[in-house]
Short mmCIF file of C-alpha atoms in Angstrom, two decimals:
data_model
loop_
_atom_site.label_atom_id
_atom_site.label_comp_id
_atom_site.label_asym_id
_atom_site.label_seq_id
_atom_site.Cartn_x
_atom_site.Cartn_y
_atom_site.Cartn_z
CA MET W 231 -22.86 60.87 -120.54
CA THR W 232 -25.55 61.75 -121.68
CA GLN W 233 -27.22 65.22 -121.45
CA ALA W 234 -28.82 64.93 -118.68
CA MET W 235 -26.22 64.06 -116.93
CA ALA W 236 -23.96 67.14 -117.99
CA LEU W 237 -26.57 69.02 -116.61
CA PRO W 238 -27.33 70.31 -112.81
CA ILE W 239 -29.64 69.43 -110.85
CA PRO W 240 -32.25 72.94 -111.21
CA SER W 241 -34.35 73.94 -107.72
CA ALA W 242 -37.62 75.52 -107.55
CA VAL W 243 -36.26 77.47 -105.12
CA GLY W 244 -35.69 81.59 -106.30
CA ASN W 245 -36.72 82.29 -109.57
CA ILE W 246 -39.14 80.23 -111.02
CA ASP W 247 -39.22 80.70 -114.01
CA ALA W 248 -35.72 79.96 -114.69
CA TYR W 249 -35.78 77.00 -113.36
CA ILE W 250 -38.62 75.67 -115.54
CA GLN W 251 -36.16 76.57 -118.15
CA ALA W 252 -33.83 74.32 -116.68
CA ALA W 253 -36.00 71.00 -116.72
CA ASN W 254 -37.08 71.20 -119.71
CA ARG W 255 -34.03 71.33 -120.97
CA TYR W 256 -33.74 67.37 -119.92
CA PRO W 257 -34.78 64.96 -121.97
CA MET W 258 -37.30 63.16 -122.34
CA LEU W 259 -36.21 59.24 -122.21
CA SER W 260 -37.47 56.04 -124.50
CA GLU W 261 -38.85 53.60 -122.91
CA ALA W 262 -36.75 51.34 -123.59
CA GLU W 263 -33.93 53.23 -122.01
CA GLU W 264 -36.37 54.47 -119.20
CA THR W 265 -36.94 50.53 -118.43
CA ARG W 266 -32.83 49.89 -118.10
CA LEU W 267 -32.12 53.24 -115.89
CA ALA W 268 -35.40 51.92 -113.81
CA GLN W 269 -33.28 48.15 -113.88
CA ARG W 270 -30.09 49.30 -113.24
CA PHE W 271 -31.85 51.24 -109.99
CA HIS W 272 -33.22 48.71 -108.40
CA ASN W 273 -31.39 45.89 -109.45
CA ASP W 274 -28.01 47.76 -108.16
CA GLY W 275 -28.28 49.77 -106.64
CA ASP W 276 -27.96 52.52 -109.31
CA VAL W 277 -28.40 56.16 -107.56
CA GLU W 278 -27.27 57.55 -111.33
CA ALA W 279 -30.20 55.31 -112.49
CA ALA W 280 -32.42 57.82 -110.76
CA ARG W 281 -31.44 60.95 -110.80
CA GLN W 282 -31.57 60.40 -114.11
CA LEU W 283 -35.73 59.41 -113.90
CA VAL W 284 -36.36 61.69 -111.82
CA LEU W 285 -35.44 64.76 -114.07
CA SER W 286 -36.52 63.09 -117.55
CA HIS W 287 -40.49 63.85 -115.49
CA LEU W 288 -39.58 67.45 -113.93
CA ARG W 289 -41.49 68.80 -116.36
CA LEU W 290 -44.57 66.48 -115.70
CA VAL W 291 -43.93 67.70 -112.44
CA ILE W 292 -44.75 72.01 -113.01
CA SER W 293 -47.53 70.57 -115.84
CA ILE W 294 -49.28 69.22 -112.72
CA ALA W 295 -48.54 71.66 -110.05
CA ARG W 296 -49.60 74.64 -112.69
CA GLY W 297 -53.41 73.41 -112.70
CA TYR W 298 -52.91 74.26 -108.64
CA LEU W 299 -52.33 77.37 -108.97
CA GLY W 300 -55.98 78.60 -108.20
CA TYR W 301 -55.86 77.33 -104.50
CA GLY W 302 -53.29 80.01 -103.88
CA LEU W 303 -49.94 78.94 -102.28
CA PRO W 304 -46.71 79.06 -104.45
CA HIS W 305 -45.97 78.04 -107.19
CA ALA W 306 -42.66 76.91 -106.22
CA ASP W 307 -43.66 74.99 -103.41
CA LEU W 308 -46.45 72.98 -105.57
CA ILE W 309 -43.37 71.77 -107.63
CA GLN W 310 -40.93 71.20 -104.39
CA GLU W 311 -43.54 69.39 -102.65
CA GLY W 312 -44.81 66.94 -106.39
CA ASN W 313 -41.13 66.63 -106.39
CA ILE W 314 -40.76 64.52 -103.32
CA GLY W 315 -43.66 62.51 -105.05
CA LEU W 316 -42.05 61.84 -108.31
CA MET W 317 -38.87 60.44 -106.30
CA LYS W 318 -41.54 58.73 -103.94
CA ALA W 319 -42.57 57.37 -106.92
CA VAL W 320 -39.10 56.17 -108.78
CA LYS W 321 -38.61 53.93 -105.53
CA ARG W 322 -41.83 52.44 -105.70
CA TYR W 323 -41.85 51.98 -109.90
CA ASP W 324 -41.95 48.33 -111.45
CA SER W 325 -41.11 48.39 -114.42
CA THR W 326 -42.67 45.00 -114.85
CA ARG W 327 -45.74 45.17 -114.51
CA GLY W 328 -45.95 47.47 -118.30
CA VAL W 329 -46.44 50.75 -117.39
CA ARG W 330 -44.77 53.86 -118.06
CA LEU W 331 -43.14 55.63 -115.25
CA VAL W 332 -45.36 59.04 -116.56
CA SER W 333 -48.41 57.31 -115.52
CA PHE W 334 -47.38 56.03 -112.47
CA ALA W 335 -45.62 58.59 -111.37
CA MET W 336 -49.07 61.76 -111.54
CA HIS W 337 -50.88 59.70 -108.59
CA TRP W 338 -48.06 60.18 -106.65
CA ILE W 339 -47.18 63.41 -107.32
CA LYS W 340 -50.59 64.77 -107.00
CA ALA W 341 -50.80 63.53 -103.51
CA GLU W 342 -47.84 65.09 -101.83
CA ILE W 343 -49.60 68.07 -103.75
CA HIS W 344 -52.99 67.74 -102.21
CA GLU W 345 -51.28 67.11 -98.52
CA TYR W 346 -49.03 70.38 -98.40
CA ILE W 347 -52.70 72.31 -100.19
CA LEU W 348 -54.48 70.53 -97.02
CA LYS W 349 -51.13 71.49 -94.31
CA ASN W 350 -51.29 75.02 -95.90
CA TRP W 351 -54.77 76.75 -97.42
CA ARG W 352 -55.81 77.34 -94.95
CA LEU W 353 -54.68 77.40 -90.73
CA VAL W 354 -58.04 75.34 -89.76
CA LYS W 355 -58.22 72.64 -91.39
CA VAL W 356 -60.33 72.35 -94.46
CA ALA W 357 -61.15 68.32 -94.91
CA THR W 358 -59.95 65.99 -92.97
CA THR W 359 -61.52 62.66 -94.04
CA LYS W 360 -60.17 60.92 -96.96
CA ALA W 361 -63.79 61.66 -98.38
CA GLN W 362 -64.10 65.35 -97.56
CA ARG W 363 -60.09 65.00 -99.16
CA LYS W 364 -62.05 64.40 -102.40
CA LEU W 365 -65.21 66.28 -102.21
CA PHE W 366 -62.58 69.94 -101.68
CA PHE W 367 -60.82 69.46 -104.86
CA ASN W 368 -63.51 68.24 -107.50
CA LEU W 369 -65.99 70.07 -105.28
CA ARG W 370 -63.74 73.27 -106.85
CA SER W 371 -63.53 72.48 -110.17
CA LEU W 372 -67.01 71.87 -110.95
CA LYS W 373 -67.89 75.13 -109.40
CA ASN W 374 -66.85 75.54 -112.58
CA ASP W 375 -69.61 74.38 -114.48
CA TYR W 376 -72.10 77.21 -112.89
CA GLU W 377 -71.01 80.75 -114.41
CA GLY W 378 -70.91 83.50 -112.22
CA VAL W 379 -72.28 82.14 -108.72
CA ASP W 380 -70.03 82.22 -106.27
CA THR W 381 -72.13 80.56 -103.62
CA LEU W 382 -73.84 77.04 -104.36
CA SER W 383 -77.64 77.34 -104.35
CA GLY W 384 -80.00 74.44 -102.66
CA PRO W 385 -80.66 72.66 -105.94
CA GLN W 386 -77.04 72.74 -107.18
CA ALA W 387 -75.67 72.25 -104.43
CA ALA W 388 -78.64 68.87 -104.86
CA GLU W 389 -76.98 68.65 -107.92
CA VAL W 390 -73.30 68.23 -107.45
CA ALA W 391 -73.55 65.66 -103.81
CA SER W 392 -75.58 63.99 -106.88
CA ARG W 393 -72.62 63.88 -109.51
CA LEU W 394 -70.15 63.46 -106.69
CA GLY W 395 -71.50 61.29 -104.75
CA VAL W 396 -72.29 62.91 -101.66
CA LYS W 397 -74.94 63.97 -100.08
CA PRO W 398 -76.01 67.94 -100.45
CA GLU W 399 -75.29 68.97 -96.63
CA GLU W 400 -72.09 68.07 -97.07
CA VAL W 401 -71.57 70.19 -100.52
CA VAL W 402 -72.68 72.74 -98.63
CA GLU W 403 -70.84 72.33 -95.51
CA MET W 404 -67.66 72.01 -97.34
CA GLU W 405 -68.66 75.43 -99.55
CA THR W 406 -68.60 76.80 -96.54
CA ARG W 407 -65.71 76.47 -95.35
CA LEU W 408 -63.92 76.57 -99.43
CA THR W 409 -66.16 80.38 -98.70
CA GLY W 410 -63.84 81.21 -95.84
CA ARG W 411 -61.41 82.79 -95.74
CA ASP W 412 -58.57 83.20 -92.59
CA LEU W 413 -58.88 86.13 -89.96
CA ALA W 414 -55.59 88.45 -89.39
CA LEU W 415 -54.90 88.28 -85.41
CA GLU W 416 -53.11 91.01 -85.41
CA GLY W 417 -53.86 93.82 -87.13
CA SER W 418 -52.25 95.68 -91.06
CA PRO W 419 -49.34 98.73 -90.28
CA ASP W 420 -52.49 99.60 -92.97
CA ASP W 421 -55.43 100.55 -91.11
CA SER W 422 -56.69 103.25 -89.26
CA ASP W 423 -57.13 104.35 -85.76
CA ASP W 424 -60.62 103.51 -86.07
CA ALA W 425 -60.10 99.44 -86.98
CA PHE W 426 -59.88 96.88 -84.02
CA ALA W 427 -58.20 93.35 -85.10
CA PRO W 428 -59.40 90.53 -83.77
CA ILE W 429 -56.09 91.01 -80.17
CA ASP W 430 -57.91 94.14 -78.97
CA TYR W 431 -61.01 92.43 -78.44
CA LEU W 432 -59.23 89.79 -75.96
CA ALA W 433 -58.43 90.81 -72.47
CA ASP W 434 -54.56 90.67 -71.12
CA SER W 435 -55.65 89.07 -67.33
CA ARG W 436 -52.24 89.17 -66.14
CA TYR W 437 -54.07 93.57 -64.75
CA GLU W 438 -56.27 92.10 -63.80
CA PRO W 439 -56.72 93.27 -59.74
CA THR W 440 -57.25 89.44 -58.26
CA ARG W 441 -54.88 88.56 -60.73
CA VAL W 442 -52.60 90.95 -58.82
CA ILE W 443 -53.06 90.69 -55.75
CA GLU W 444 -52.37 85.97 -56.74
CA ASN W 445 -49.23 86.83 -57.90
CA LYS W 446 -47.19 89.50 -54.77
CA ALA W 447 -48.58 87.65 -52.53
CA ILE W 448 -47.15 83.73 -54.12
CA ALA W 449 -43.72 86.91 -53.92
CA ARG W 450 -43.61 87.85 -51.22
CA GLN W 451 -44.86 84.02 -49.73
CA GLN W 452 -41.48 82.72 -51.60
CA ASP W 453 -39.00 85.49 -50.32
CA GLU W 454 -40.37 85.14 -47.01
CA GLY W 455 -39.74 81.01 -47.84
CA LEU W 456 -35.57 82.04 -49.37
CA HIS W 457 -35.16 84.13 -45.88
CA GLU W 458 -35.86 81.61 -43.83
CA ALA W 459 -34.32 78.76 -45.60
CA LEU W 460 -31.10 80.52 -45.78
CA SER W 461 -31.78 81.56 -41.93
CA ALA W 462 -31.16 77.75 -40.79
CA LEU W 463 -27.45 78.01 -43.68
CA ASP W 464 -24.21 78.32 -41.32
CA PRO W 465 -22.48 81.72 -41.91
CA ARG W 466 -20.57 80.42 -43.86
CA SER W 467 -22.57 78.37 -45.61
CA ARG W 468 -24.57 81.03 -46.25
CA ARG W 469 -21.99 82.68 -48.00
CA ILE W 470 -21.57 80.17 -50.77
CA VAL W 471 -24.83 79.89 -51.59
CA GLU W 472 -25.53 83.82 -51.59
CA ALA W 473 -22.04 84.18 -53.47
CA ARG W 474 -22.94 81.51 -56.28
CA TRP W 475 -26.91 81.92 -57.32
CA LEU W 476 -28.01 85.03 -54.84
CA HIS W 477 -26.32 87.67 -56.54
CA ASP W 478 -26.43 91.23 -58.24
CA GLY W 479 -23.66 90.79 -60.69
CA GLU W 480 -21.63 87.12 -61.86
CA ALA W 481 -21.35 84.23 -59.63
CA ALA W 482 -18.48 83.20 -57.56
CA THR W 483 -16.00 80.94 -58.84
CA LEU W 484 -15.67 77.46 -56.53
CA HIS W 485 -11.68 78.92 -56.89
CA GLU W 486 -12.24 81.71 -55.43
CA LEU W 487 -15.11 80.93 -52.15
CA ALA W 488 -12.37 77.68 -51.69
CA ALA W 489 -9.29 81.15 -52.04
CA GLU W 490 -12.34 83.42 -48.84
CA PHE W 491 -12.04 80.31 -46.80
CA ASP W 492 -8.59 78.38 -47.00
CA VAL W 493 -10.02 75.68 -48.53
CA SER W 494 -9.89 73.11 -52.15
CA ALA W 495 -12.85 73.83 -54.41
CA GLU W 496 -14.37 70.01 -54.12
CA ARG W 497 -14.46 70.87 -50.01
CA ILE W 498 -16.53 74.73 -51.33
CA ARG W 499 -18.82 72.00 -53.83
CA GLN W 500 -19.31 69.82 -51.05
CA ILE W 501 -20.70 72.67 -48.99
CA GLU W 502 -22.57 74.02 -51.21
CA VAL W 503 -24.78 70.80 -52.47
CA LYS W 504 -25.43 70.26 -48.52
CA ALA W 505 -26.63 73.70 -48.24
CA LEU W 506 -28.65 73.88 -51.25
CA GLN W 507 -30.52 70.03 -49.60
CA LYS W 508 -31.39 71.90 -46.57
CA MET W 509 -32.56 75.06 -48.24
CA ARG W 510 -34.39 72.73 -50.29
CA GLY W 511 -36.01 70.35 -47.29
CA VAL W 512 -36.74 73.99 -45.22
CA LEU W 513 -38.90 75.45 -48.08
CA LEU W 514 -40.87 72.27 -48.23
CA VAL W 515 -41.48 71.75 -44.65
CA ALA W 516 -42.84 75.92 -45.14
CA ALA W 517 -44.76 74.53 -48.27
#
């Protein structure tokens, strides 16, 4: 049994340092071992071989995920998403093409992390098209070349646009999205009495006078319609409907009503169905 088979699969949920230490204990594979495991997985469907390929490359995911910590998302979440990309890469890896898994997997790991960042970095999507996504990630790295600059100016935006092969206005627009921040709808409990959150400026239409009058009129029409529908029933049918549907406490059971009227429970059910159908007809006509 190899060392990788003996060690359990670590989880990035919990202590991230412990996870990294556990992942680093898995040995790196030689090219021959990697080829043998890949062939066992694809030719024989050996899941254990795929497991060893994944475990031996967990440190690669950790390294790549570390490069995206500047987006303010949890390192553990970035690693988890990267692990999904790694598993996708192992599933699609073809050792006969002469490319090592580490090179092939980098694309899948980064793609999965990119997708996670774009979905979670802002409540409002900052990049939707393929070109915007490329600009989103490249712009952050290129801004590091302009030390002390918080916002790119006209000439700087034009220079970045030239380097990225996009229009200057696209750089300015993405810069605006990157520097924007999410604003909480509700205020913080620590805010002072004079502070207001956006939710404080939203109107509550429930207590608007015309809405209150309208709701009361609807309720009155419903009560009148229900009373008219009940009046159309014979005393026994009305008693059954009221006991089953218009009660203050627990609804009466079919067997309780059967005992009250000295009939079978099935007969009570039939009366109830017919009574409700008749009430619907009256309500439809009234409407």
